[in-house]
PDB file of C-alpha atoms in Angstrom:
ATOM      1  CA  UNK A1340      97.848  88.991  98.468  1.00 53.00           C
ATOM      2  CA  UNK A1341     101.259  88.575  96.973  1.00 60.00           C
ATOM      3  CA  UNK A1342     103.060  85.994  99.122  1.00 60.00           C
ATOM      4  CA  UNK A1343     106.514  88.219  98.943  1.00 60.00           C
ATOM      5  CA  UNK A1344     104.543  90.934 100.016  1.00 58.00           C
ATOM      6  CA  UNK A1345     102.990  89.358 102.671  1.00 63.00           C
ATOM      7  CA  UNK A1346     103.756  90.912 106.096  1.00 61.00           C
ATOM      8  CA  UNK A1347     105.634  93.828 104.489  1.00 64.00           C
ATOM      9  CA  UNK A1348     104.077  97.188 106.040  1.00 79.00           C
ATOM     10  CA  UNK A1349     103.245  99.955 103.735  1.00 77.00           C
ATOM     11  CA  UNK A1350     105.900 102.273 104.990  1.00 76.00           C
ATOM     12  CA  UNK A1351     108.793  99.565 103.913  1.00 83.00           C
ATOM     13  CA  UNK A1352     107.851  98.969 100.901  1.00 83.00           C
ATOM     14  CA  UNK A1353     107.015 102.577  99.969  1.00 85.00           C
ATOM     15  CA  UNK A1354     110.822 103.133 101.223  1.00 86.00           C
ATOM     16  CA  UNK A1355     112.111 100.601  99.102  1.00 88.00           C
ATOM     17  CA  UNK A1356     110.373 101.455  96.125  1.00 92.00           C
ATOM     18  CA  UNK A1357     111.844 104.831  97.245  1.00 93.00           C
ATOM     19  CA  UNK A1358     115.151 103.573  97.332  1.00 94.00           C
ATOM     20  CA  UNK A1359     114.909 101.227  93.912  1.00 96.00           C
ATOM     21  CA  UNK A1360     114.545 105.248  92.407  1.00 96.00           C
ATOM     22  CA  UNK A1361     117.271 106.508  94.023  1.00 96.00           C
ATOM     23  CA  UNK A1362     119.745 104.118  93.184  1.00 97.00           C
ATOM     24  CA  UNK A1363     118.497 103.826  89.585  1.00 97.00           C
ATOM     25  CA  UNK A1364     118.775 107.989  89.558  1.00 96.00           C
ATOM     26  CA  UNK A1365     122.336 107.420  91.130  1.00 97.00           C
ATOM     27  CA  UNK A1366     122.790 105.078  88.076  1.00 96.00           C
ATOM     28  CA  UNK A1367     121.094 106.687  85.475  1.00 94.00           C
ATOM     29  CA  UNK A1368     122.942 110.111  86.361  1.00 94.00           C
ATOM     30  CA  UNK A1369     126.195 108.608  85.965  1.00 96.00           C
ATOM     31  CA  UNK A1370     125.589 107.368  82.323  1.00 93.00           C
ATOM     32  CA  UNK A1371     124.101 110.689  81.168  1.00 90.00           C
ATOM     33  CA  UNK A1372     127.518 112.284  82.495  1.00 91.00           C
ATOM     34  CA  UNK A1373     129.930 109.835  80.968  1.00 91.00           C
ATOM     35  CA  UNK A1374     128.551 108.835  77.505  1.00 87.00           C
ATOM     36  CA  UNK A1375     129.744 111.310  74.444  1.00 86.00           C
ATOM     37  CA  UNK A1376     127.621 114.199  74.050  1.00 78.00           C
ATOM     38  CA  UNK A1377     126.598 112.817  70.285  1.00 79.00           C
ATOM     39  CA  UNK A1378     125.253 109.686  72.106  1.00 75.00           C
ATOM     40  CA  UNK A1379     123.046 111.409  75.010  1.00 74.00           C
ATOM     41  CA  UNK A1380     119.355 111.467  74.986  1.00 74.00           C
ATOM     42  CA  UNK A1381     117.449 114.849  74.260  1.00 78.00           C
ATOM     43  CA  UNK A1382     116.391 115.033  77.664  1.00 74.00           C
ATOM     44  CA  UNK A1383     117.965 118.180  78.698  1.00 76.00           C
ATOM     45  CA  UNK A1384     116.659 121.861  80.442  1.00 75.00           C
ATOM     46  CA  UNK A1385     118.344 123.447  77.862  1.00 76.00           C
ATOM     47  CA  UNK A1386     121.550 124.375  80.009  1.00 83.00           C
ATOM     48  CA  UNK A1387     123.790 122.312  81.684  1.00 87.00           C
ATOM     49  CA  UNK A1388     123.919 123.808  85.017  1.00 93.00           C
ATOM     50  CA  UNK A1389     119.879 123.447  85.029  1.00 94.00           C
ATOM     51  CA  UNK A1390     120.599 119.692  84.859  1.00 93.00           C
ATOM     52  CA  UNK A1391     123.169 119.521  87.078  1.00 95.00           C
ATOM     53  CA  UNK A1392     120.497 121.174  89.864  1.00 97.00           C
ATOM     54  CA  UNK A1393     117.915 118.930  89.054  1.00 96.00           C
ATOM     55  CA  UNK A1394     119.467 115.892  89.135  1.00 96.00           C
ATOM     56  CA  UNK A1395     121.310 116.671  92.689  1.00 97.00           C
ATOM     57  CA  UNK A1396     117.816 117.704  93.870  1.00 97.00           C
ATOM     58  CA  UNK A1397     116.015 115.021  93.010  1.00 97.00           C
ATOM     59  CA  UNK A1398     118.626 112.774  94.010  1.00 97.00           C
ATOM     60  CA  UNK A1399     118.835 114.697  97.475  1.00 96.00           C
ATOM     61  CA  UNK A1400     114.963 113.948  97.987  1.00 95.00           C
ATOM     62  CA  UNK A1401     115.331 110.488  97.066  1.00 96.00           C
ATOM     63  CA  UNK A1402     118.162 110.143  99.349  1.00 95.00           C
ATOM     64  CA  UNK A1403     116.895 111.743 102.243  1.00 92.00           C
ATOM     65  CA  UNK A1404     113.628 109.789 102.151  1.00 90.00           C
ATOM     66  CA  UNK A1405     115.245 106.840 101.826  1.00 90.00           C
ATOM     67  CA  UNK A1406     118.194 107.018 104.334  1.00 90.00           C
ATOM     68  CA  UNK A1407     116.988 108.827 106.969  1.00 86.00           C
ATOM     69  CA  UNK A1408     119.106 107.330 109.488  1.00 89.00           C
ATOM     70  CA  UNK A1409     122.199 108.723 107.374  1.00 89.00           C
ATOM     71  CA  UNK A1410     121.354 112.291 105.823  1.00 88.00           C
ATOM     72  CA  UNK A1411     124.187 114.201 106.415  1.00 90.00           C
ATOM     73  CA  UNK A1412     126.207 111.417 105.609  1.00 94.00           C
ATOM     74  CA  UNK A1413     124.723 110.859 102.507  1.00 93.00           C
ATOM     75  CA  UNK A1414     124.313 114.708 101.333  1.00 92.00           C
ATOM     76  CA  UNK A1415     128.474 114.604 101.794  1.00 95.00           C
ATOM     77  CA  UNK A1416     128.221 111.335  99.364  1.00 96.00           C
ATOM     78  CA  UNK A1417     126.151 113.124  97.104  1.00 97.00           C
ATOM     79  CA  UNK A1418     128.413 115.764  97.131  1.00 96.00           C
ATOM     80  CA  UNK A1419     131.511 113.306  96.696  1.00 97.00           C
ATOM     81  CA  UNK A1420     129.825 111.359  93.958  1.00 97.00           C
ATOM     82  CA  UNK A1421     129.543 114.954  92.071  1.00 96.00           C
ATOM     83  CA  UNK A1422     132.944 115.617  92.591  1.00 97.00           C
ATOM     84  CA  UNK A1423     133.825 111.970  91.350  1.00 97.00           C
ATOM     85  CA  UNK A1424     131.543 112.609  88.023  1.00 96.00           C
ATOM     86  CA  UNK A1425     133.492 115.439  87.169  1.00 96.00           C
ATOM     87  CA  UNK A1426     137.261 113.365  88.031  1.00 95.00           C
ATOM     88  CA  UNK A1427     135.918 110.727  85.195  1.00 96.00           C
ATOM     89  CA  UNK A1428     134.796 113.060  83.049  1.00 94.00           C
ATOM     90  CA  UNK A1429     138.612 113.956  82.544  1.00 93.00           C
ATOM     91  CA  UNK A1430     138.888 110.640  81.328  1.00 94.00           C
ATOM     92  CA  UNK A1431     136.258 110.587  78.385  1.00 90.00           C
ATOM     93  CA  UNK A1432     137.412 111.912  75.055  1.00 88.00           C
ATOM     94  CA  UNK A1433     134.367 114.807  74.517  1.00 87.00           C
ATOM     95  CA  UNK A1434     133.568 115.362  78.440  1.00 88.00           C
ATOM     96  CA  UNK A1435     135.687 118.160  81.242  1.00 88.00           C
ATOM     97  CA  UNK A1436     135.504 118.406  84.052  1.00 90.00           C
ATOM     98  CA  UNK A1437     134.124 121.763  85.420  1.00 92.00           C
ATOM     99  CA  UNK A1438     133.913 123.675  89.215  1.00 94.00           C
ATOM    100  CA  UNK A1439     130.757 125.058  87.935  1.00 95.00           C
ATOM    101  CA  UNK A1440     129.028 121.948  87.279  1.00 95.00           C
ATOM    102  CA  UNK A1441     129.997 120.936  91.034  1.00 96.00           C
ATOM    103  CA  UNK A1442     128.523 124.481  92.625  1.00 97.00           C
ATOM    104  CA  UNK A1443     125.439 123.645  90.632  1.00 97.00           C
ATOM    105  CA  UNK A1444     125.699 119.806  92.157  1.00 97.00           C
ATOM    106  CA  UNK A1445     125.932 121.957  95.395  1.00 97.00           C
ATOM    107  CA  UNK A1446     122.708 124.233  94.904  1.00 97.00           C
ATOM    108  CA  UNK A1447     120.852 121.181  93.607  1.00 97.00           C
ATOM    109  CA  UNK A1448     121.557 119.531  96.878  1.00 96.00           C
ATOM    110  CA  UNK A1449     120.338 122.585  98.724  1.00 96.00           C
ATOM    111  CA  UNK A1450     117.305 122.819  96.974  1.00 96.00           C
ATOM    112  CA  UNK A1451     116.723 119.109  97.991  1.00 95.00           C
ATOM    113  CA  UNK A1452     117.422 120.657 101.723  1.00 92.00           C
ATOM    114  CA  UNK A1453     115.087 123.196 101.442  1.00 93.00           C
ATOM    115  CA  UNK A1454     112.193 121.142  99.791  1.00 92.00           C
ATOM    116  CA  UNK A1455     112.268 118.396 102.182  1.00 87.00           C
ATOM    117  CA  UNK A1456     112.120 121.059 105.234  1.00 83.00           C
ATOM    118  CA  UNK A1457     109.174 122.860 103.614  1.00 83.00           C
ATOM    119  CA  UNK A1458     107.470 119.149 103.464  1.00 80.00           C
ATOM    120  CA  UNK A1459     108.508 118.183 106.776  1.00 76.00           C
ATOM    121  CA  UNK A1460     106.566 121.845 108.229  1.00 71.00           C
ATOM    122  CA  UNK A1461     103.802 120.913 105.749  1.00 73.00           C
ATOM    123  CA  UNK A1462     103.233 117.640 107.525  1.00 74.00           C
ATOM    124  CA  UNK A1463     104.172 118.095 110.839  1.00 66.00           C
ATOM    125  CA  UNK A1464     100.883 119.037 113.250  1.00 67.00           C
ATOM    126  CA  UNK A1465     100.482 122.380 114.371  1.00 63.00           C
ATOM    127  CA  UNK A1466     100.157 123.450 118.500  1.00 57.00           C
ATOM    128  CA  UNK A1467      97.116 124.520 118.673  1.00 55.00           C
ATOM    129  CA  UNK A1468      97.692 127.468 121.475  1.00 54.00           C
ATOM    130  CA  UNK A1469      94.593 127.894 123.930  1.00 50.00           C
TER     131      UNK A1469
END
């Protein structure tokens, strides 16, 4: 075995593998909203609300498997960092800011909500009633 890994438990390393995504997500989101829209990737749902809900989504489940001490704290962030996207996108030459691009942030972030609570009844055990 690994001599760093030594002693780690599976559970904290799967969390910080979890968390390495989220942050690089967190990053990674960020460029794709700031760059010029001749310089971004084609990686794209075909309509930019349909990012906008993916990208909150999956960075609400990577969030709220990797902070679960913090949540609701950290949905607000989420939320905060969306708003904070759309402030510096006032700022770029070829970017603006838009309210619907935040709502979208917003339904992304439910979606996240709703996915993890589905999981969470998924894995939880059942009462067996006798």
């Amino acid at each position: 075995m690994n001599p760093l890994l030594r002693g780690v438990r599976a559970a904290e390393l799967k969390r910080g593998l979890i968390r390495l995504a989220f942050w690089m997500v967190l990053g990674g989101v960020l460029l794709l909203s700031l760059l010029p829209n001749t310089a971004l990737p084609p990686v794209d749902l075909g309509w930019d609300k349909a990012n906008h809900v993916a990208a909150f989504a999956v960075l609400g489940l990577l969030g709220w498997w990797s902070f679960p001490q913090a949540r609701g704290r950290l949905l607000v962030m989420l939320l905060l960092y969306g708003l904070a996207i759309e402030g510096l996108q006032t700022l770029t030459a070829d970017r603006q800011a838009e309210w619907l691009d935040v709502a979208a942030d917003t339904v992304g972030l439910a979606l996240a909500l709703a996915v993890a609570g589905q999981m969470r009844l998924a894995t939880s055990p059942t009462e067996n009633p006798s």
